[in-house]
Amino acid sequence: MTAQALSLFWPYCIFIIMLVIIGLYCMLVTYNLIRALIGLELLIKAITLFLILAGYISGHPVMTQALVITLIVIEVVVIVVATGVVLNLHRQNQSLDVRKLRTIKD
Amino acid sequence: MLYLFIIVPLFILMFLNLPFRGLKRAAFWLAAALCLFQMFLVLFPDSFFWKLDFAWLDHLFKFDLAIDGLGEIMLFCIGLVVFISVFMGRYINADADEKLNFFSLLLIALAGLNGIVLVKDVFSLYVFIEITSVSSFMLISFYKRREALEATFKYLILSAIATILMLASISLIILISGGTSFSLMHEAIRNSPHDFLGIFAIGMFLSGLFIKAGLVPFHGWLVDAYSSAPSAVSVFLAGIATKAMGIYTLMRVTSAIFGFSIPIGNVLMLIGAVSIIIGALDALAQNDFKRMLAYSSISQMGYIVLGFGCGTALGVAGAVFHLFNHTIFKSLLFVNSAALKIQTGTSRMDKLGGLARKMPLTAVSSLLAGLSTAGIPPLPGFWSKLIIIIALWGSGHYAYAVIAVLASLITLAYIISMQRRVFFGEPAGEMENVKEASPGVILPTLLLTLIVIVSGLFFPFILENFALPAGMIIK
């Protein structure tokens, strides 16, 4: 680990932790389905950044770039399916409120 | 050779979706034949396939794959459960396009599950877990029913959080290992001077897997997803999907990356015991057939994790054997729930009653599967639970052994109560005209009942040849 890499480590780490906190806050506070997905995206972005940082620090930036591209593709697939589910929920409930999702009971 | 397990389902998927007439009719036969062929390959390791030599194909697909005893059992279970889902999907879906979409999603899931079992690299593992998850999401919300969509959303959010935890852990390990293959990461964690980093990474990865496996306290999504999914999909989810994504990955990652250690074993046993108790007690209180089965599933997964956490070769063998048995009898119970749902239109147990005379095959098979769940000899569930309990007692975990035995009594209680409310007694008012289920449900029932009986009677053979070798994954 070079000195230059180490000097970059902490600023990036602080930014990643901030992104995680914002993402979690966004998911926990909102009642809106779309906003919950946006919070999820923020969390995944934080992890993506962390993966790149890990590759840079450990000296394998090329490998992590390949991983990150794969990660982005998969994340897009998951989010597309998620928005599809939200769209269908909106068609059935006429609202995007999480509090309406309580039809499953014993 | 092994990459064919992943490539062939994908090629068949592409072939089936070409715009030619007649392909829709071939869809079922191709998908079913593929699953049967996979089972055949595992059962006959000397068959011609393993001796084939495709040098030019090997050159095209450079995958780093491997298979061991545990992997073989998983491949067999995957083939069987996907075959049963495909078979039921053929009879439950009316429309040809719907059938094709259903089979396509199951084929994607098949490729993903085979990938999970075969990979030797943690990032590929993540990719295949996501492939399987996405096809499960789409299968659960296949008919766009309201409850199913709701359950899918819960599953989706929790599953995404689980993958985020797993990816964060992978990134942490990359910091010290510089690569993603199992062996590199194992070396890095063992030789790392930063203990704290390793523990943090292991903790995050295991929590992600607990969410994926639906163990207590992360089980909220599982019950909703199992109970509101279409019948054929419930079989797929309960039979193999969460097991491969959660339990199998847990075993593989713990043994190949983290290296089994006493603290990890203690955490696993604690989570397993809590899952056993809470799952069984919740199952006792349910009124819906499928919800009861889902809670029972959590409880049985607890047994698998408890046996694995014990850490001795016998404990792991018992866990693997119970994994196999649970795949068979829980699939059978979900097939029975499909038969009840289709024939009577409800899965609420207070509305059912006295169906033993109307649906004799369903009643007998569900009784066998239920008693196997509860652990009554000579059914296979008894042998695997016995091995787990002996392993726990032998390694000095007396309290956990007692919990395992007592929870088995609760299991018997809810199974007997279910049988009495659904099948015994006089038929309830609306149940007069109920008939036995159609062949699409009865044939899987017969197949699974046969496997339950055979694996109970010939358990020494399975134990010697499959479970004990698979128990060697912990060095």
XYZ file of C-alpha atoms in Angstrom:
581
model
C 0.000 0.000 0.000
C 1.694 3.209 -1.126
C 1.532 6.497 0.736
C -0.505 8.073 -2.053
C -3.059 5.262 -1.926
C -3.345 5.622 1.852
C -3.878 9.367 1.637
C -6.805 8.698 -0.683
C -8.243 5.956 1.518
C -9.794 8.007 4.315
C -11.499 10.715 2.190
C -13.084 7.980 0.079
C -14.039 5.996 3.155
C -15.799 9.006 4.684
C -17.681 9.596 1.433
C -18.712 5.928 1.250
C -19.964 5.961 4.845
C -21.923 9.149 4.132
C -23.526 7.506 1.087
C -24.480 4.463 3.165
C -26.032 6.649 5.867
C -27.980 8.706 3.296
C -29.191 5.537 1.583
C -30.317 3.906 4.830
C -31.990 7.149 5.981
C -33.781 7.401 2.636
C -35.047 3.807 2.938
C -36.082 4.028 6.569
C -37.843 7.396 6.574
C -39.923 7.230 3.427
C -43.331 5.660 2.855
C -42.922 5.935 -0.914
C -42.020 2.791 -2.866
C -39.982 4.636 -5.499
C -38.008 6.527 -2.848
C -37.205 3.224 -1.152
C -35.736 2.021 -4.450
C -33.723 5.261 -4.746
C -32.330 4.607 -1.272
C -31.410 1.106 -2.393
C -29.608 2.540 -5.416
C -27.628 4.901 -3.170
C -26.532 1.947 -1.038
C -25.437 -0.004 -4.116
C -23.521 3.048 -5.365
C -21.683 3.231 -2.063
C -20.694 -0.420 -2.413
C -19.595 0.111 -6.016
C -17.327 2.926 -4.896
C -15.977 0.755 -2.086
C -15.200 -2.031 -4.551
C -13.232 0.366 -6.760
C -11.388 1.702 -3.721
C -10.570 -1.830 -2.567
C -9.126 -2.653 -5.973
C -7.038 0.525 -6.006
C -5.650 0.010 -2.499
C -4.847 -3.670 -3.009
C -3.227 -2.962 -6.380
C -5.711 -4.780 -8.629
C -7.664 -1.894 -10.227
C -8.259 -3.740 -13.520
C -9.920 -6.734 -11.835
C -12.271 -4.579 -9.794
C -13.213 -2.571 -12.875
C -14.402 -5.781 -14.480
C -16.320 -6.647 -11.303
C -17.893 -3.193 -11.123
C -19.143 -3.364 -14.711
C -20.780 -6.730 -13.947
C -22.226 -5.284 -10.755
C -23.751 -2.333 -12.623
C -25.401 -4.630 -15.175
C -26.922 -6.851 -12.474
C -28.071 -3.894 -10.424
C -29.883 -2.506 -13.466
C -31.688 -5.842 -13.921
C -32.756 -5.910 -10.275
C -33.971 -2.314 -10.370
C -35.917 -2.914 -13.607
C -37.727 -5.855 -12.007
C -38.310 -3.778 -8.866
C -39.822 -0.897 -10.809
C -41.978 -3.400 -12.680
C -43.309 -4.666 -9.353
C -43.883 -1.102 -8.125
C -45.702 -0.237 -11.360
C -48.043 -3.188 -10.962
C -48.611 -2.348 -7.301
C -49.517 1.194 -8.334
C -52.000 -0.159 -10.881
C -53.681 -2.259 -8.216
C -53.561 0.099 -5.223
C -53.691 3.464 -7.029
C -50.978 4.650 -4.684
C -47.273 4.255 -3.960
C -47.706 4.162 -0.200
C -45.914 1.411 1.709
C -48.685 1.500 4.344
C -51.116 0.127 1.768
C -49.057 -3.075 1.507
C -50.803 -4.879 4.328
C -53.184 -7.232 2.583
C -51.316 -10.403 3.585
C -52.713 -11.570 6.903
C -53.007 -14.854 8.725
C -17.334 -30.226 -18.930
C -19.087 -28.725 -15.937
C -19.843 -25.433 -17.654
C -22.405 -27.313 -19.776
C -24.652 -27.359 -16.683
C -24.845 -23.571 -16.984
C -24.569 -23.073 -20.732
C -27.081 -25.674 -21.924
C -30.121 -24.248 -20.031
C -29.286 -20.802 -21.394
C -29.005 -22.096 -24.967
C -32.283 -23.982 -24.660
C -33.859 -20.801 -23.307
C -32.655 -18.825 -26.329
C -33.735 -21.575 -28.714
C -37.243 -21.751 -27.239
C -37.744 -18.027 -27.614
C -36.915 -17.983 -31.333
C -39.940 -16.861 -33.363
C -40.894 -20.244 -34.861
C -44.214 -21.975 -34.597
C -44.233 -25.312 -32.799
C -41.481 -24.334 -30.393
C -44.020 -23.503 -27.714
C -45.168 -27.109 -27.673
C -41.580 -28.316 -27.439
C -40.864 -26.051 -24.467
C -42.185 -28.405 -21.818
C -40.470 -31.476 -23.237
C -37.094 -29.774 -23.608
C -37.150 -28.268 -20.113
C -38.331 -31.498 -18.494
C -35.783 -33.595 -20.427
C -33.003 -31.259 -19.355
C -33.903 -31.604 -15.662
C -34.209 -35.389 -15.940
C -30.870 -35.588 -17.739
C -29.236 -33.596 -14.954
C -30.582 -36.044 -12.362
C -29.397 -38.963 -14.498
C -25.870 -37.536 -14.708
C -25.598 -37.242 -10.948
C -26.971 -40.728 -10.322
C -24.648 -42.350 -12.851
C -21.187 -40.824 -12.502
C -19.765 -43.416 -14.920
C -22.056 -42.491 -17.806
C -20.769 -41.446 -21.218
C -21.258 -37.718 -20.601
C -18.419 -37.391 -18.112
C -16.011 -39.039 -20.562
C -16.847 -36.734 -23.480
C -14.086 -34.485 -24.653
C -14.936 -31.108 -26.168
C -11.546 -29.472 -26.513
C -12.844 -26.710 -28.776
C -15.695 -25.895 -26.384
C -13.347 -25.874 -23.410
C -11.343 -23.324 -25.306
C -14.414 -21.083 -25.750
C -15.698 -21.156 -22.182
C -12.982 -20.705 -19.631
C -14.819 -21.149 -16.361
C -13.230 -22.135 -13.113
C -15.723 -24.712 -11.851
C -15.557 -27.654 -9.490
C -17.879 -30.260 -8.032
C -17.727 -32.337 -4.867
C -20.086 -34.595 -2.904
C -22.224 -31.753 -1.592
C -22.420 -30.257 -5.086
C -23.646 -33.553 -6.533
C -26.477 -33.784 -4.009
C -27.452 -30.196 -4.765
C -27.406 -30.807 -8.538
C -29.721 -33.782 -8.064
C -32.122 -31.768 -5.877
C -32.085 -28.867 -8.348
C -32.916 -31.182 -11.248
C -35.726 -32.843 -9.309
C -37.415 -29.717 -7.944
C -37.191 -27.769 -11.192
C -38.602 -30.797 -13.017
C -41.579 -30.876 -10.648
C -42.163 -27.125 -11.031
C -42.020 -27.471 -14.816
C -44.419 -30.419 -14.681
C -46.923 -28.598 -12.494
C -46.529 -25.411 -14.547
C -47.609 -27.324 -17.628
C -50.963 -28.256 -16.075
C -51.624 -25.120 -14.038
C -50.964 -22.535 -16.761
C -53.677 -22.595 -19.403
C -52.186 -20.307 -22.016
C -49.321 -21.396 -24.336
C -47.496 -18.062 -24.030
C -47.825 -18.143 -20.270
C -46.362 -21.644 -20.230
C -43.415 -20.567 -22.365
C -42.672 -17.590 -20.078
C -42.955 -19.802 -17.028
C -40.563 -22.409 -18.425
C -38.137 -19.716 -19.581
C -37.944 -18.233 -16.091
C -37.442 -21.694 -14.609
C -34.646 -22.380 -17.103
C -32.887 -19.137 -16.093
C -33.274 -20.184 -12.469
C -31.887 -23.629 -13.326
C -28.785 -22.090 -14.897
C -28.379 -19.776 -11.909
C -28.772 -22.561 -9.350
C -26.303 -24.827 -11.165
C -23.910 -21.891 -11.251
C -24.227 -21.340 -7.492
C -23.357 -24.964 -6.892
C -20.385 -25.140 -9.252
C -18.481 -21.857 -8.957
C -15.175 -21.436 -7.166
C -15.102 -17.663 -7.170
C -17.006 -15.431 -4.810
C -17.956 -12.765 -7.336
C -19.367 -15.340 -9.766
C -21.257 -16.732 -6.787
C -22.817 -13.303 -6.283
C -23.706 -13.085 -9.988
C -25.460 -16.473 -9.988
C -27.276 -15.712 -6.720
C -28.635 -12.535 -8.318
C -29.684 -14.423 -11.479
C -31.634 -16.897 -9.356
C -33.128 -14.159 -7.179
C -34.336 -12.109 -10.130
C -36.036 -15.085 -11.737
C -37.601 -15.940 -8.346
C -38.983 -12.389 -8.055
C -40.585 -12.683 -11.471
C -41.924 -16.157 -10.757
C -43.533 -15.102 -7.456
C -45.342 -12.187 -9.081
C -46.070 -14.216 -12.218
C -49.862 -13.685 -12.252
C -49.542 -10.109 -10.883
C -51.859 -10.884 -7.981
C -51.871 -8.223 -5.322
C -50.546 -10.282 -2.409
C -47.877 -11.813 -4.623
C -46.658 -8.386 -5.735
C -46.538 -7.254 -2.138
C -44.544 -10.313 -1.089
C -42.210 -9.831 -4.064
C -41.497 -6.254 -3.036
C -40.613 -7.311 0.521
C -38.427 -10.129 -0.773
C -36.780 -7.828 -3.297
C -35.827 -5.147 -0.773
C -34.511 -7.637 1.790
C -32.670 -9.632 -0.842
C -31.055 -6.446 -2.177
C -29.941 -5.528 1.347
C -28.509 -9.022 1.726
C -26.504 -8.676 -1.480
C -25.284 -5.252 -0.359
C -23.997 -6.803 2.876
C -22.340 -9.616 0.938
C -20.725 -7.231 -1.550
C -19.419 -4.999 1.235
C -17.875 -8.063 2.829
C -16.372 -9.134 -0.511
C -14.837 -5.669 -0.959
C -13.357 -5.811 2.537
C -11.745 -9.152 1.772
C -10.456 -7.887 -1.586
C -8.622 -5.178 0.403
C -6.417 -7.877 1.944
C -6.578 -10.655 -0.676
C -6.426 -8.852 -4.017
C -8.485 -11.572 -5.729
C -11.910 -13.170 -5.557
C -11.261 -16.912 -5.858
C -12.117 -19.020 -2.800
C -8.537 -20.214 -2.246
C -6.987 -16.715 -2.489
C -9.501 -15.290 -0.025
C -9.047 -18.210 2.350
C -5.272 -17.693 2.395
C -5.652 -13.946 2.876
C -8.053 -14.274 5.830
C -5.897 -16.907 7.505
C -2.683 -14.912 7.188
C -4.142 -11.462 7.720
C -2.743 -9.405 10.606
C -6.027 -7.453 10.814
C -8.282 -9.680 12.902
C -10.960 -7.048 13.197
C -11.324 -6.716 9.414
C -11.799 -10.467 8.990
C -14.419 -10.683 11.747
C -16.308 -7.691 10.354
C -16.296 -9.185 6.845
C -17.406 -12.623 8.061
C -20.190 -11.076 10.165
C -21.558 -9.084 7.247
C -21.393 -12.002 4.834
C -23.134 -14.346 7.263
C -25.920 -11.830 7.995
C -26.489 -11.482 4.264
C -26.766 -15.251 3.953
C -29.125 -15.468 6.940
C -31.441 -13.016 5.159
C -31.215 -15.049 1.950
C -31.953 -18.286 3.801
C -34.827 -16.727 5.745
C -33.534 -17.752 9.161
C -34.903 -16.125 12.315
C -34.662 -13.103 12.909
C -34.627 -12.348 9.160
C -37.591 -14.566 8.232
C -40.284 -11.941 7.600
C -40.150 -12.073 3.816
C -40.013 -15.848 3.531
C -43.481 -16.649 4.883
C -45.198 -14.042 2.710
C -43.287 -15.111 -0.392
C -43.953 -18.839 0.076
C -47.622 -18.421 0.894
C -48.580 -15.925 -1.801
C -46.542 -17.361 -4.691
C -48.309 -19.541 -7.299
C -48.367 -23.217 -6.276
C -45.710 -24.420 -8.707
C -43.434 -21.569 -7.656
C -43.879 -22.318 -3.940
C -42.499 -25.781 -4.629
C -39.518 -24.266 -6.416
C -38.855 -21.659 -3.707
C -39.267 -23.923 -0.707
C -37.682 -26.914 -2.384
C -34.478 -25.480 -3.705
C -34.199 -21.712 -4.261
C -33.695 -20.467 -0.707
C -31.719 -23.585 0.147
C -29.219 -23.099 -2.641
C -28.996 -19.332 -2.177
C -28.880 -19.411 1.606
C -27.939 -22.715 3.185
C -25.708 -24.207 0.475
C -23.866 -20.909 0.016
C -23.479 -20.674 3.785
C -21.882 -24.126 3.900
C -19.661 -23.470 0.908
C -18.507 -20.014 1.996
C -17.898 -21.070 5.591
C -15.856 -24.097 4.624
C -14.009 -22.726 1.587
C -13.415 -19.052 2.435
C -13.668 -18.321 6.129
C -12.476 -21.687 7.326
C -14.666 -23.303 9.971
C -13.887 -22.050 13.472
C -15.490 -22.401 16.906
C -16.937 -18.835 17.090
C -18.585 -19.195 13.661
C -19.952 -22.589 14.727
C -21.408 -21.063 17.897
C -23.153 -18.280 15.964
C -24.559 -20.793 13.484
C -25.820 -23.104 16.228
C -27.460 -20.211 18.089
C -29.223 -18.966 14.941
C -30.199 -22.536 14.076
C -31.675 -23.262 17.505
C -33.624 -19.974 17.572
C -34.966 -20.694 14.063
C -36.032 -24.192 15.093
C -37.985 -22.989 18.129
C -39.574 -19.849 16.659
C -40.402 -21.536 13.355
C -42.061 -24.497 15.083
C -44.035 -22.358 17.560
C -45.246 -20.027 14.792
C -46.222 -23.000 12.626
C -48.384 -24.250 15.488
C -50.410 -21.028 15.441
C -51.120 -20.867 11.693
C -54.467 -21.397 10.069
C -53.303 -21.257 6.452
C -51.832 -24.471 5.029
C -49.068 -22.770 3.063
C -48.113 -20.369 5.844
C -47.794 -23.315 8.212
C -45.511 -25.062 5.719
C -43.420 -21.902 5.363
C -42.870 -21.658 9.131
C -42.114 -25.358 9.217
C -39.544 -24.717 6.492
C -37.809 -22.117 8.691
C -37.749 -24.597 11.542
C -36.260 -27.382 9.400
C -33.621 -25.043 7.949
C -32.711 -24.350 11.555
C -31.925 -28.071 11.954
C -29.634 -27.966 8.929
C -27.752 -24.939 10.244
C -27.587 -26.458 13.744
C -26.061 -29.660 12.388
C -23.606 -27.748 10.254
C -22.642 -25.420 13.110
C -21.727 -28.414 15.237
C -18.681 -28.669 12.982
C -17.884 -32.388 13.229
C -17.889 -34.537 10.097
C -20.955 -36.405 11.385
C -22.826 -33.156 12.057
C -22.135 -31.854 8.557
C -23.143 -35.195 7.048
C -26.399 -35.045 9.025
C -26.980 -31.474 7.849
C -26.417 -32.458 4.216
C -28.695 -35.485 4.562
C -31.377 -33.339 6.190
C -30.968 -30.797 3.369
C -31.705 -33.555 0.864
C -34.627 -34.936 2.877
C -36.086 -31.507 3.478
C -35.955 -30.784 -0.249
C -37.979 -33.931 -0.898
C -40.616 -33.805 1.832
C -41.167 -30.035 1.802
C -41.601 -30.127 -1.981
C -44.100 -32.956 -1.483
C -46.052 -30.967 1.120
C -46.158 -27.930 -1.168
C -47.348 -30.140 -4.034
C -50.104 -31.336 -1.682
C -50.980 -27.738 -0.845
C -51.261 -27.109 -4.595
C -53.636 -30.083 -4.899
C -55.786 -28.755 -2.039
C -55.795 -25.226 -3.414
C -56.756 -26.334 -6.929
C -59.432 -28.818 -5.875
C -61.084 -26.903 -3.034
C -60.203 -23.292 -3.862
C -58.903 -22.507 -0.404
C -55.889 -23.264 1.739
C -57.443 -22.161 5.038
C -57.470 -25.141 7.356
C -60.661 -24.168 9.228
C -62.614 -24.417 5.963
C -61.131 -27.775 4.963
C -61.957 -31.060 6.613
C -62.537 -34.751 6.018
C -60.659 -34.836 2.737
C -59.000 -38.226 3.353
C -61.855 -40.064 1.654
C -62.110 -37.606 -1.240
C -58.390 -37.247 -1.958
C -56.762 -40.475 -0.711
C -53.437 -40.088 -2.536
C -52.941 -36.521 -1.350
C -53.865 -37.505 2.199
C -51.496 -40.472 2.358
C -48.580 -38.635 0.772
C -48.968 -35.599 3.005
C -49.157 -37.857 6.052
C -45.902 -39.549 5.001
C -44.171 -36.242 4.290
C -45.474 -34.744 7.525
C -44.293 -37.667 9.635
C -40.946 -37.461 7.884
C -40.791 -33.765 8.841
C -41.560 -34.640 12.443
C -38.967 -37.410 12.465
C -40.887 -40.685 12.812
C -38.940 -43.861 11.927
C -38.397 -45.328 9.374
C -38.985 -42.197 7.308
C -35.857 -40.341 6.162
C -36.451 -37.250 8.324
C -35.952 -39.414 11.403
C -32.526 -40.651 10.312
C -31.152 -37.244 9.411
C -32.429 -35.677 12.636
C -31.028 -38.593 14.591
C -27.598 -38.087 13.033
C -27.699 -34.362 13.814
C -28.690 -35.020 17.429
C -26.026 -37.721 17.873
C -23.419 -35.343 16.433
C -24.529 -32.557 18.794
C -24.475 -34.872 21.817
C -21.126 -36.345 20.805
C -19.484 -32.940 20.516
C -20.740 -31.876 23.930
C -23.554 -29.493 22.950
C -26.129 -31.106 25.241
C -28.468 -28.099 25.451
C -28.783 -27.844 21.671
C -29.390 -31.598 21.403
C -32.238 -31.321 23.919
C -33.707 -28.348 22.015
C -33.557 -30.366 18.784
C -35.411 -33.278 20.386
C -38.078 -31.143 22.061
C -38.713 -29.053 18.931
C -39.267 -32.328 17.111
C -42.262 -32.883 19.435
C -43.685 -29.458 18.528
C -43.205 -30.419 14.873
C -45.212 -33.580 15.448
C -47.904 -31.504 17.173
C -48.456 -29.117 14.281
C -48.226 -31.854 11.668
C -50.841 -34.011 13.450
C -53.067 -30.986 14.052
C -52.837 -30.126 10.337
C -53.682 -33.701 9.333
C -56.657 -33.796 11.676
C -58.066 -30.467 10.532
C -57.596 -31.073 6.799
C -57.916 -34.796 6.146
C -59.567 -36.605 9.067
C -63.127 -36.471 10.347
C -66.326 -35.851 8.427
C -66.227 -33.722 5.258
C -67.122 -30.081 5.908
C -70.189 -28.656 4.171
C -68.676 -27.396 0.916
C -66.260 -30.335 0.616
C -68.854 -32.849 -0.625
C -67.977 -32.658 -4.321
C -64.202 -32.508 -4.052
C -62.329 -34.954 -6.294
C -58.761 -36.230 -6.357
C -56.328 -33.838 -8.048
C -55.477 -33.940 -11.756
C -52.507 -35.957 -13.123
C -50.367 -32.799 -13.292
C -50.300 -32.754 -9.498
C -50.687 -36.467 -8.761
C -47.668 -37.636 -10.760
C -45.199 -35.367 -8.891
C -46.870 -36.491 -5.660
C -46.273 -40.153 -6.526
C -42.679 -39.515 -7.605
C -41.817 -37.639 -4.413
C -43.627 -40.144 -2.172
C -41.608 -42.902 -3.797
C -38.355 -41.023 -3.106
C -39.404 -40.413 0.523
C -40.081 -44.116 1.085
C -36.994 -45.321 -0.770
C -34.624 -42.882 0.934
C -36.081 -43.855 4.305
C -35.610 -47.565 3.733
C -32.231 -47.340 2.028
C -30.787 -44.599 4.209
C -27.514 -46.474 4.941
C -26.797 -46.470 1.207
C -27.417 -42.741 0.848
C -25.509 -41.991 4.029
C -22.466 -44.036 3.009
C -22.312 -42.946 -0.604
C -23.511 -39.349 -0.577
C -23.931 -37.718 2.836
C -20.748 -38.840 4.604
C -18.453 -37.931 1.673
C -20.224 -34.563 1.500
C -19.547 -34.091 5.208
C -15.841 -33.928 4.436
C -16.037 -30.332 3.220
C -14.823 -29.126 6.622
C -11.152 -29.941 6.976
